[in-house]
Tab-separated table of C-alpha atoms in Angstrom:
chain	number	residue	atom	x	y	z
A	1475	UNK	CA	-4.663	12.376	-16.368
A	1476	UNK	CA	-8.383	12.616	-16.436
A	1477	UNK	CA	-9.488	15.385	-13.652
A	1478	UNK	CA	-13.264	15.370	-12.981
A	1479	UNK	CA	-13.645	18.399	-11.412
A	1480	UNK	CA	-10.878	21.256	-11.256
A	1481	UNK	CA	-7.373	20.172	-11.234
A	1482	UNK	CA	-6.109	20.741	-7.680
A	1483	UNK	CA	-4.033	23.571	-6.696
A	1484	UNK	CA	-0.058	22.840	-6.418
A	1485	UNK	CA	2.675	25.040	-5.940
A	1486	UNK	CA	5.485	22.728	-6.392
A	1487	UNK	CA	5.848	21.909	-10.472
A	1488	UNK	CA	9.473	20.771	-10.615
A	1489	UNK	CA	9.799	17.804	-12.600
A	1490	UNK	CA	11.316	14.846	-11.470
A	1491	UNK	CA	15.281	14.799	-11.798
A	1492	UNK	CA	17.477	11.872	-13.497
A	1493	UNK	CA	18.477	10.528	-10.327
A	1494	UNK	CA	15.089	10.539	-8.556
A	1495	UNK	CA	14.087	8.703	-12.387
A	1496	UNK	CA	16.444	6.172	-11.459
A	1497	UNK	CA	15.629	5.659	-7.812
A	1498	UNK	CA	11.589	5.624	-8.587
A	1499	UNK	CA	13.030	2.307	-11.076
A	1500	UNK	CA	15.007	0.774	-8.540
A	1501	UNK	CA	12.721	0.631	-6.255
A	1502	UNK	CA	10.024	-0.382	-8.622
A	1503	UNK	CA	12.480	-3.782	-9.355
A	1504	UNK	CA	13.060	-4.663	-5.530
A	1505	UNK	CA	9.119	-4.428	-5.280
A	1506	UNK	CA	8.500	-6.649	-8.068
A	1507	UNK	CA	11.652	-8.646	-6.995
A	1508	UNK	CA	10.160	-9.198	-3.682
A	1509	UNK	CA	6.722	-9.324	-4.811
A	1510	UNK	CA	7.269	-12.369	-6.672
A	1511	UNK	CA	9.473	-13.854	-4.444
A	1512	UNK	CA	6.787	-13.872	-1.856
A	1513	UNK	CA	4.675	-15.810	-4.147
A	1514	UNK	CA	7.512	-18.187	-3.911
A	1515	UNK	CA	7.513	-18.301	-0.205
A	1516	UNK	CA	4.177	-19.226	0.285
A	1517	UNK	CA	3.929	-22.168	-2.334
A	1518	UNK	CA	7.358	-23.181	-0.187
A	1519	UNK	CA	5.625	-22.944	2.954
A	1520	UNK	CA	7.971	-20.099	4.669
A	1521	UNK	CA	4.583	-17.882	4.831
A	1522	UNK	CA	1.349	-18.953	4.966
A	1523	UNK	CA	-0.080	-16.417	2.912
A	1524	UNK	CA	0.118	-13.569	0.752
A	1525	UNK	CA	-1.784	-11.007	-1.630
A	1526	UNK	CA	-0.059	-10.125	-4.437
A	1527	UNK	CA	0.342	-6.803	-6.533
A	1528	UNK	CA	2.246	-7.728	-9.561
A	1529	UNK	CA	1.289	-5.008	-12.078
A	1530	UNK	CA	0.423	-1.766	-9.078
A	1531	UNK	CA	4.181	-1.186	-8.535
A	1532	UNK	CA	3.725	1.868	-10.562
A	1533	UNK	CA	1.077	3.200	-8.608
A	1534	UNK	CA	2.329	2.259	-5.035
A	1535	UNK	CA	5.438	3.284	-5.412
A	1536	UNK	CA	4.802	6.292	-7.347
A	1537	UNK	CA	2.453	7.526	-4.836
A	1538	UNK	CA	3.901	6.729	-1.536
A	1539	UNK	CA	7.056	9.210	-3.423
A	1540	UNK	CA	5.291	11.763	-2.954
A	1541	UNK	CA	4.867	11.262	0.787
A	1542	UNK	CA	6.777	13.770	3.432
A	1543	UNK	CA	7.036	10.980	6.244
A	1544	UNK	CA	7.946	13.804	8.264
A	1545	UNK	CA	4.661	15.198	8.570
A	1546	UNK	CA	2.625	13.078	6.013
A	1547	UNK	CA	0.874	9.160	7.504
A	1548	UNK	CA	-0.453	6.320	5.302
A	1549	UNK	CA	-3.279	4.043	6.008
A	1550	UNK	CA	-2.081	0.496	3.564
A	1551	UNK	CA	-4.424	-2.141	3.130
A	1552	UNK	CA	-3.070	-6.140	3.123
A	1553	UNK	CA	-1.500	-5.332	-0.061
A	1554	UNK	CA	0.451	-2.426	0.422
A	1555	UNK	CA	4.172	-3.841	0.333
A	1556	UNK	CA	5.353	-1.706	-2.400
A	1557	UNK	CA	4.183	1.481	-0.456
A	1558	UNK	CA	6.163	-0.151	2.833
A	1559	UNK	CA	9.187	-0.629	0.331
A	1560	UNK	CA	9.126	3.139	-0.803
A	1561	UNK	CA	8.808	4.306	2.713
A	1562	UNK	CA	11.691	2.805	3.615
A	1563	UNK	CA	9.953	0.083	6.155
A	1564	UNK	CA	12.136	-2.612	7.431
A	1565	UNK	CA	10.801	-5.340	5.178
A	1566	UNK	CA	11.418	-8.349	7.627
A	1567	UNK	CA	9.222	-6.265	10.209
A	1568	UNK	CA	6.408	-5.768	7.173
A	1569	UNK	CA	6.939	-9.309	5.767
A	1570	UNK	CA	5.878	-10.525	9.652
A	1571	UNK	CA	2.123	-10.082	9.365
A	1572	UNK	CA	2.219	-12.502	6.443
A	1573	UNK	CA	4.321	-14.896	8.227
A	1574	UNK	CA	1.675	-14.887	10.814
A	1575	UNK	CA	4.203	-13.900	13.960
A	1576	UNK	CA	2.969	-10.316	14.178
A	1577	UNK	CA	-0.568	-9.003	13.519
A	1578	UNK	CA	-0.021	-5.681	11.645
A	1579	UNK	CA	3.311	-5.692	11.309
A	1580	UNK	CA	6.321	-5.777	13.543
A	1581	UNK	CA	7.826	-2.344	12.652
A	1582	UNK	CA	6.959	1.566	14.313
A	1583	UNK	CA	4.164	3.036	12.990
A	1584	UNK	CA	4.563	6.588	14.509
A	1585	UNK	CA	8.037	6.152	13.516
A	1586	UNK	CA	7.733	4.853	10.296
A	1587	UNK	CA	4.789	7.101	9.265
A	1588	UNK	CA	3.175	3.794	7.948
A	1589	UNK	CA	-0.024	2.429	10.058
A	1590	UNK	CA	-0.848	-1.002	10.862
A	1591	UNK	CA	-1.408	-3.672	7.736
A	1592	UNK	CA	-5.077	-3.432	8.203
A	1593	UNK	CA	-6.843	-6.574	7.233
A	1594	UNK	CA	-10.521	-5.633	7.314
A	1595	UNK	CA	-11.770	-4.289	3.925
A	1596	UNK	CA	-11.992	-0.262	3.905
A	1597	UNK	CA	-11.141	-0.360	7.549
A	1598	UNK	CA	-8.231	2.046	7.111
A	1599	UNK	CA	-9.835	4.584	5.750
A	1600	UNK	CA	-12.169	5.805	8.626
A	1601	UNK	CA	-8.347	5.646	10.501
A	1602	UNK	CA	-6.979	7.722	7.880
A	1603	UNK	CA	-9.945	10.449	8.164
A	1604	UNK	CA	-9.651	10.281	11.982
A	1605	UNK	CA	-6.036	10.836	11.625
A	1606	UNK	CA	-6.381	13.615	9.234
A	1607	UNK	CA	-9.111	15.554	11.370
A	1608	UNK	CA	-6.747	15.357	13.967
A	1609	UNK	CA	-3.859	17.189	11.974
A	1610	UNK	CA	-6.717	19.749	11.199
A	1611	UNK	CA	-7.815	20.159	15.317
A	1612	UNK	CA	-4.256	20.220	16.036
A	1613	UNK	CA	-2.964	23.162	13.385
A	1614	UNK	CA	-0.582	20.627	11.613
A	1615	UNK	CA	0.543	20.371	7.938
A	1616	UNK	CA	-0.022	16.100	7.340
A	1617	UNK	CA	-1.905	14.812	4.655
A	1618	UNK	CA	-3.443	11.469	5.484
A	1619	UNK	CA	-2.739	9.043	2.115
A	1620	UNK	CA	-5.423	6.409	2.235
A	1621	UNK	CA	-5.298	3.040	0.047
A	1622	UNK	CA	-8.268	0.629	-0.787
A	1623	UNK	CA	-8.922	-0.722	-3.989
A	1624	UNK	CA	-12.108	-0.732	-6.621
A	1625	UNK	CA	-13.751	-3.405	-4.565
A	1626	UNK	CA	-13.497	-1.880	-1.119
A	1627	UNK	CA	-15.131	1.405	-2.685
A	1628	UNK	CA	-18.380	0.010	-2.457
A	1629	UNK	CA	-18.080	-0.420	1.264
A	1630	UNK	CA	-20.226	1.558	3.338
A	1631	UNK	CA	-17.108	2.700	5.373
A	1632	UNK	CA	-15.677	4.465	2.231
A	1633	UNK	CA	-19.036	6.607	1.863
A	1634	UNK	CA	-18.833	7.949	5.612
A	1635	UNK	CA	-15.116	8.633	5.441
A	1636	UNK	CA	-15.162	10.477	2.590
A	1637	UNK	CA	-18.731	12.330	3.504
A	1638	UNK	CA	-17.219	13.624	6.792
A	1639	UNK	CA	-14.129	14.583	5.379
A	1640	UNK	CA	-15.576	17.157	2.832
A	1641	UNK	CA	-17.591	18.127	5.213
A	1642	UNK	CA	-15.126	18.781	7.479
A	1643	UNK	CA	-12.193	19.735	4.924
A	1644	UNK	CA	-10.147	17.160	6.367
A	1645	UNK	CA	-5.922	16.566	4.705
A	1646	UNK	CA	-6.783	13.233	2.913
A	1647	UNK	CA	-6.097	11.745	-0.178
A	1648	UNK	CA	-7.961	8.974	-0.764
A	1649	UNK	CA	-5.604	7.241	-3.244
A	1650	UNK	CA	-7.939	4.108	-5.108
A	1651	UNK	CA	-6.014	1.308	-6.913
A	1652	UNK	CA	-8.592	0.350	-9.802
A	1653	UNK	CA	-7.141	-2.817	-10.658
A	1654	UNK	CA	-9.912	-4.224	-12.343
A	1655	UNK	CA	-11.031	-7.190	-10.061
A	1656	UNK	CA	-13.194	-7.153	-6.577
A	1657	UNK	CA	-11.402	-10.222	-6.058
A	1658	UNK	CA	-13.355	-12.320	-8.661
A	1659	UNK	CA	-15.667	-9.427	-9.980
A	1660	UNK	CA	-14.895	-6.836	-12.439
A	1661	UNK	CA	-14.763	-3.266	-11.678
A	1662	UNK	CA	-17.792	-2.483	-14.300
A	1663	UNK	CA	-19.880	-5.094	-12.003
A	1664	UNK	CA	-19.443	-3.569	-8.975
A	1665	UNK	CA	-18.632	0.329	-9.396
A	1666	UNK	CA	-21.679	2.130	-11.139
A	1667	UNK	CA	-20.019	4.192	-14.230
A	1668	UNK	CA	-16.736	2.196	-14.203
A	1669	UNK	CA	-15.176	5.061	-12.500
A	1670	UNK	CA	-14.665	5.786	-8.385
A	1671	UNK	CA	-12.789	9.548	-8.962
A	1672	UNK	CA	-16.464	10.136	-10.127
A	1673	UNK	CA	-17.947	9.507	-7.094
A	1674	UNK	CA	-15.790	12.488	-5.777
A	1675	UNK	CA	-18.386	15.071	-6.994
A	1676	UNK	CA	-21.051	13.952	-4.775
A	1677	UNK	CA	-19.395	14.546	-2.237
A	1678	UNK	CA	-17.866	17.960	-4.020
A	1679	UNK	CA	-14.204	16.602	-3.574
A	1680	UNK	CA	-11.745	17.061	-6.326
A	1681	UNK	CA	-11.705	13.700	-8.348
A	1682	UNK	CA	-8.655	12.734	-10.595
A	1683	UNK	CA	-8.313	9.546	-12.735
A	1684	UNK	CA	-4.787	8.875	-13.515
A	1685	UNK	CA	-2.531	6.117	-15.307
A	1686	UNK	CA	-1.676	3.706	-12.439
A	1687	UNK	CA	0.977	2.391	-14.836
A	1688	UNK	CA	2.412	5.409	-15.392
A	1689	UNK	CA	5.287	5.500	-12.192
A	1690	UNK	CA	5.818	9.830	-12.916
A	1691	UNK	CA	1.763	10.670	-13.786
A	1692	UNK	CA	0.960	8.708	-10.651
A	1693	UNK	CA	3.796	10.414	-8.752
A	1694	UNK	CA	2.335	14.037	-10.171
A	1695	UNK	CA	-0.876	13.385	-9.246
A	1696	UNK	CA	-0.467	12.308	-5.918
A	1697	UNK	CA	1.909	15.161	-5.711
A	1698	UNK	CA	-0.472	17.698	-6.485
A	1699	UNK	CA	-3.273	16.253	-4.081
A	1700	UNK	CA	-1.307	16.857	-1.435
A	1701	UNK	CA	-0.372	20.274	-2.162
A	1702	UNK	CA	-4.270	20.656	-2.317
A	1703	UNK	CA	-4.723	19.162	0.819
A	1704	UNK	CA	-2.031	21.130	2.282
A	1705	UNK	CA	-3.196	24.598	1.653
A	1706	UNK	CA	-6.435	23.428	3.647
A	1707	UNK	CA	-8.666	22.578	0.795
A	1708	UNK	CA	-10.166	19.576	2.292
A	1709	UNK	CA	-9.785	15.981	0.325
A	1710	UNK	CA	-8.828	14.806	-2.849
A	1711	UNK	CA	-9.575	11.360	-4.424
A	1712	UNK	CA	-6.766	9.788	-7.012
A	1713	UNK	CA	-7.865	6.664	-8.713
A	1714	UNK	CA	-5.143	4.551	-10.141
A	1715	UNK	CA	-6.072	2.855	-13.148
A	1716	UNK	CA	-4.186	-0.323	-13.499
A	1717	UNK	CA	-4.402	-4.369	-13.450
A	1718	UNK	CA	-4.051	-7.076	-11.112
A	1719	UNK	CA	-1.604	-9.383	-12.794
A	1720	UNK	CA	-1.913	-11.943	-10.298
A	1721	UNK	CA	-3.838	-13.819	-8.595
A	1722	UNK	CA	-5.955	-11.694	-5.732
A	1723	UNK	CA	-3.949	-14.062	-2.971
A	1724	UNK	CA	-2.362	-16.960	-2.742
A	1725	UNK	CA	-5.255	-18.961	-2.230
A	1726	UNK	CA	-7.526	-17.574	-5.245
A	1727	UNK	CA	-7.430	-18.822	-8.640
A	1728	UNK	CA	-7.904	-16.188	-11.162
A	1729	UNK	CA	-7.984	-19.322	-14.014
A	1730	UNK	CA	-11.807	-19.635	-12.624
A	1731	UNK	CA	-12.721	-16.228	-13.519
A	1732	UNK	CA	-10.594	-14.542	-16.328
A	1733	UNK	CA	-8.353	-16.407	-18.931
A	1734	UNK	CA	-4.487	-15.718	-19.663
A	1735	UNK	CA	-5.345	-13.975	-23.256
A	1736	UNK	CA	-7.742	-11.459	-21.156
A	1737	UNK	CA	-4.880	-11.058	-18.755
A	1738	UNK	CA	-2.282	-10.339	-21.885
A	1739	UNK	CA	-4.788	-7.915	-23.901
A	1740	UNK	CA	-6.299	-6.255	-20.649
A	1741	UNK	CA	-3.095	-5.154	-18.674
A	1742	UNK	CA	-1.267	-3.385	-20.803
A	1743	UNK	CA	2.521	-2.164	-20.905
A	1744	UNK	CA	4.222	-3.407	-17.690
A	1745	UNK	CA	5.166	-1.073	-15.785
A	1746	UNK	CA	8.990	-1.695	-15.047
A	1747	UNK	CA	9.121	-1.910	-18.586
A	1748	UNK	CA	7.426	1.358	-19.455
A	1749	UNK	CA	9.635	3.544	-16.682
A	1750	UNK	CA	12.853	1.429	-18.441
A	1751	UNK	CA	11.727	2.588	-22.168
A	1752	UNK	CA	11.443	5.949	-20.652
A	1753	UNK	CA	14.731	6.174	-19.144
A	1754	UNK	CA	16.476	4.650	-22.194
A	1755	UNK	CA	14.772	7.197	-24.267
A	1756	UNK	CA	15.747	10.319	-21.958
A	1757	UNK	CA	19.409	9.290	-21.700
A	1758	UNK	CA	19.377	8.916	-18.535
A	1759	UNK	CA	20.172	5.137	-17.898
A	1760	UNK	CA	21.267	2.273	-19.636
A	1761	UNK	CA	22.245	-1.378	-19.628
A	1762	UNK	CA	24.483	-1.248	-16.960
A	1763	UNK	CA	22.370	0.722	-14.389
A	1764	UNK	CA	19.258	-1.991	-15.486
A	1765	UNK	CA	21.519	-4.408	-14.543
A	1766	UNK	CA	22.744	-3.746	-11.216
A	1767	UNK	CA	19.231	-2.313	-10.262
A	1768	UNK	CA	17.817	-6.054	-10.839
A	1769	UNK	CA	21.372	-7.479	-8.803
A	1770	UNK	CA	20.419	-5.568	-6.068
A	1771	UNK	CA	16.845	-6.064	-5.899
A	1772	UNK	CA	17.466	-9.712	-5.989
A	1773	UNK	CA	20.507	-9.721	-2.810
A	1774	UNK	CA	17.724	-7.759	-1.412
A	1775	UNK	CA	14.958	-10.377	-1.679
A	1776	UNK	CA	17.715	-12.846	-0.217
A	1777	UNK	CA	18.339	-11.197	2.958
A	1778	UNK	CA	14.678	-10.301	3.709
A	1779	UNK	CA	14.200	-13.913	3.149
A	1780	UNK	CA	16.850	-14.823	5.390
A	1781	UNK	CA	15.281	-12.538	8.007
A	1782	UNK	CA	11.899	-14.058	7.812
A	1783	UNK	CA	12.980	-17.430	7.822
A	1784	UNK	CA	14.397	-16.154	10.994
A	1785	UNK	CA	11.681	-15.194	12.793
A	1786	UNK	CA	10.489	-17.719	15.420
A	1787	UNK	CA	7.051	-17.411	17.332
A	1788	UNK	CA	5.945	-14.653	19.785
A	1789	UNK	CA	5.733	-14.855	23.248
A	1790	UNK	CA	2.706	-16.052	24.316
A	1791	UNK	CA	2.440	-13.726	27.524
A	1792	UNK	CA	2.714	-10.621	24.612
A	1793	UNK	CA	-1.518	-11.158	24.501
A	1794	UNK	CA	-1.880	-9.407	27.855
A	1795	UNK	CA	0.684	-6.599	26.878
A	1796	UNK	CA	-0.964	-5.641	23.318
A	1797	UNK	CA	-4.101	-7.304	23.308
A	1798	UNK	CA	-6.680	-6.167	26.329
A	1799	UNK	CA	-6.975	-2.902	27.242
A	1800	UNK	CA	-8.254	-3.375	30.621
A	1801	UNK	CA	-7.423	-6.957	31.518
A	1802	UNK	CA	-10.090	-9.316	33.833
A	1803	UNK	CA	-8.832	-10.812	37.577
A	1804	UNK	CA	-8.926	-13.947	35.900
A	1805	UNK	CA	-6.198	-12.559	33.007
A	1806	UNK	CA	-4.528	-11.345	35.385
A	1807	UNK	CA	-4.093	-13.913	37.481
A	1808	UNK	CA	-3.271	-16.671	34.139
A	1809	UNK	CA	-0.751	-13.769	33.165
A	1810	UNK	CA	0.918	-13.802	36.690
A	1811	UNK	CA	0.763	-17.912	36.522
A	1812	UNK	CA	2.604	-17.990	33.340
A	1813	UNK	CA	4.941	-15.204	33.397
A	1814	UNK	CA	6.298	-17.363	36.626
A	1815	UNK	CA	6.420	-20.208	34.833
A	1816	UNK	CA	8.375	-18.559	32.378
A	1817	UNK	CA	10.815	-17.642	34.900
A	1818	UNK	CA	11.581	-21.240	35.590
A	1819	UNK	CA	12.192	-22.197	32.410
């Protein structure tokens, strides 16, 4: 772990157990499991689209570990699902934004502690600064966790959020997956100095590059970012160093910009296979647990399948529920015309 500035304070240093070893695996292989799968879906026409992160379980589901979701909110981008999947998000209700019945997602935000899939490059982390402030106004302990990747960095958003939250010492980590591609650009065409945890000093927050492959380092340094946060030290940034194995979407191409050889040499160990070395090596799993972690990662897949195959469309009379504010005479009127035609169905 590469820390820019002075490593953040943390108060909690107790390693990760066996068992929590185990789970942080598990979970890791229903990601990837599902991941995949989704891939699947969309080339069989059950979703219409997707964004893929084969090759960032490691870093989503390391970091969203070290999440309290009873105090603690994150802000995901479109490509978030392993952070969902940690948090303990009913998948079906996540997995509905991609089957285009639900804009956002279908499950509780306040309950789950997991905003809105937010579409709109950067947009979540002015939302996760907001947020933040607002557990600072407020007196409460929650650390905002926002996600963007190398690309969105560069957005003008990302420069005011982070701006007025060391300015204002506001309980964010703004947690950067650096997997090497702005969708068809490389990071070292598009970030100045390669890195975006250097960026942090400009703006005199504590910057910390870490091995995004690397399921426990990620976990510790998210960890420790929130203790930081927590003991009112204003924002950290964590930047994830990893690789986009995939494709940026489902309708992208990376053949067009990067060849499979550069995709072999440049992504390194994967990551399941790194945290299953590990485990082999400590003792603390072995054949048998692999195997029924990858049998129940795969029933898994099934029955979220099953559930979004189920999903039929929306009302269309929802629009004037979630969608206007302040609806118009003439809204209200078509809503009043066609929730009485719904009656007489």
């Amino acid at each position: 772990m590469d820390s820019i500035l002075p490593a953040v304070a943390t108060t909690d240093t107790e390693p990760l157990g066996p068992g929590q070893l185990r789970e942080l695996y598990s979970l890791m292989a229903a990601v990837r499991y599902l991941d995949t799968s989704a891939v699947a879906w969309q080339r069989q026409g059950i979703i219409p689209g997707y964004a893929p992160e084969l090759g960032q379980e490691a870093a989503q589901v390391g970091s969203a570990y070290a999440l309290d979701t009873a105090r603690d909110f994150a802000f995901p981008t479109y490509r978030e699902m392993g952070v969902a999947r940690a948090m303990g998000v009913d998948m079906v209700a996540y997995m509905s934004t991609h089957k285009a019945t639900w804009h956002g997602g279908m499950y509780n935000p306040l309950a789950s502690r997991l905003a809105p899939i937010q579409a709109v490059v950067a947009g979540s982390v002015l939302h996760a600064v907001g947020w933040a402030h607002g557990q600072t106004l407020s007196g409460e302990q929650g650390v905002a966790l926002s996600y963007f990747g190398d690309g969105a960095s560069s957005q003008g958003d990302v420069h005011e959020a982070m701006n007025f939250a060391a300015v204002m010492k506001a309980p964010v980590v703004f947690f950067i997956q650096n997997n090497g591609w702005a969708i068809s650009v490389p990071t070292e065409r598009q970030v100045a100095g390669g890195s975006v945890a250097a960026r942090a000093a400009g703006y005199d927050i504590p910057g910390i590059q870490v091995d995004g492959n690397d399921v426990v380092a990620v976990y510790e340094a998210t960890r420790n970012a929130f203790a930081h946060c927590r003991q009112g030290n204003g924002p950290v940034v964590v930047e994830a160093m990893t690789y986009r194995r995939g494709p940026h979407s489902t309708a992208d191409d990376p053949g067009r910009y990067r060849s499979l050889d550069n995709e072999r040499i440049d992504a390194g160990v994967d990551p399941l296979e790194r945290l299953r070395e590990r485990l082999l090596a400590e003792g603390v799993a072995d054949e048998a647990f692999f195997a029924a972690a990858h049998e129940a990662a795969r029933a898994e897949e099934e029955a979220i399948r099953t559930g979004i195959e189920a999903l039929g469309p929306r009302p269309g009379n929802e629009m004037f529920d979630f969608v206007f504010q302040e609806t118009t005479p003439a809204l209200e009127n078509q809503a009043t015309r066609w929730r009485e035609e719904s009656e007489h169905v």
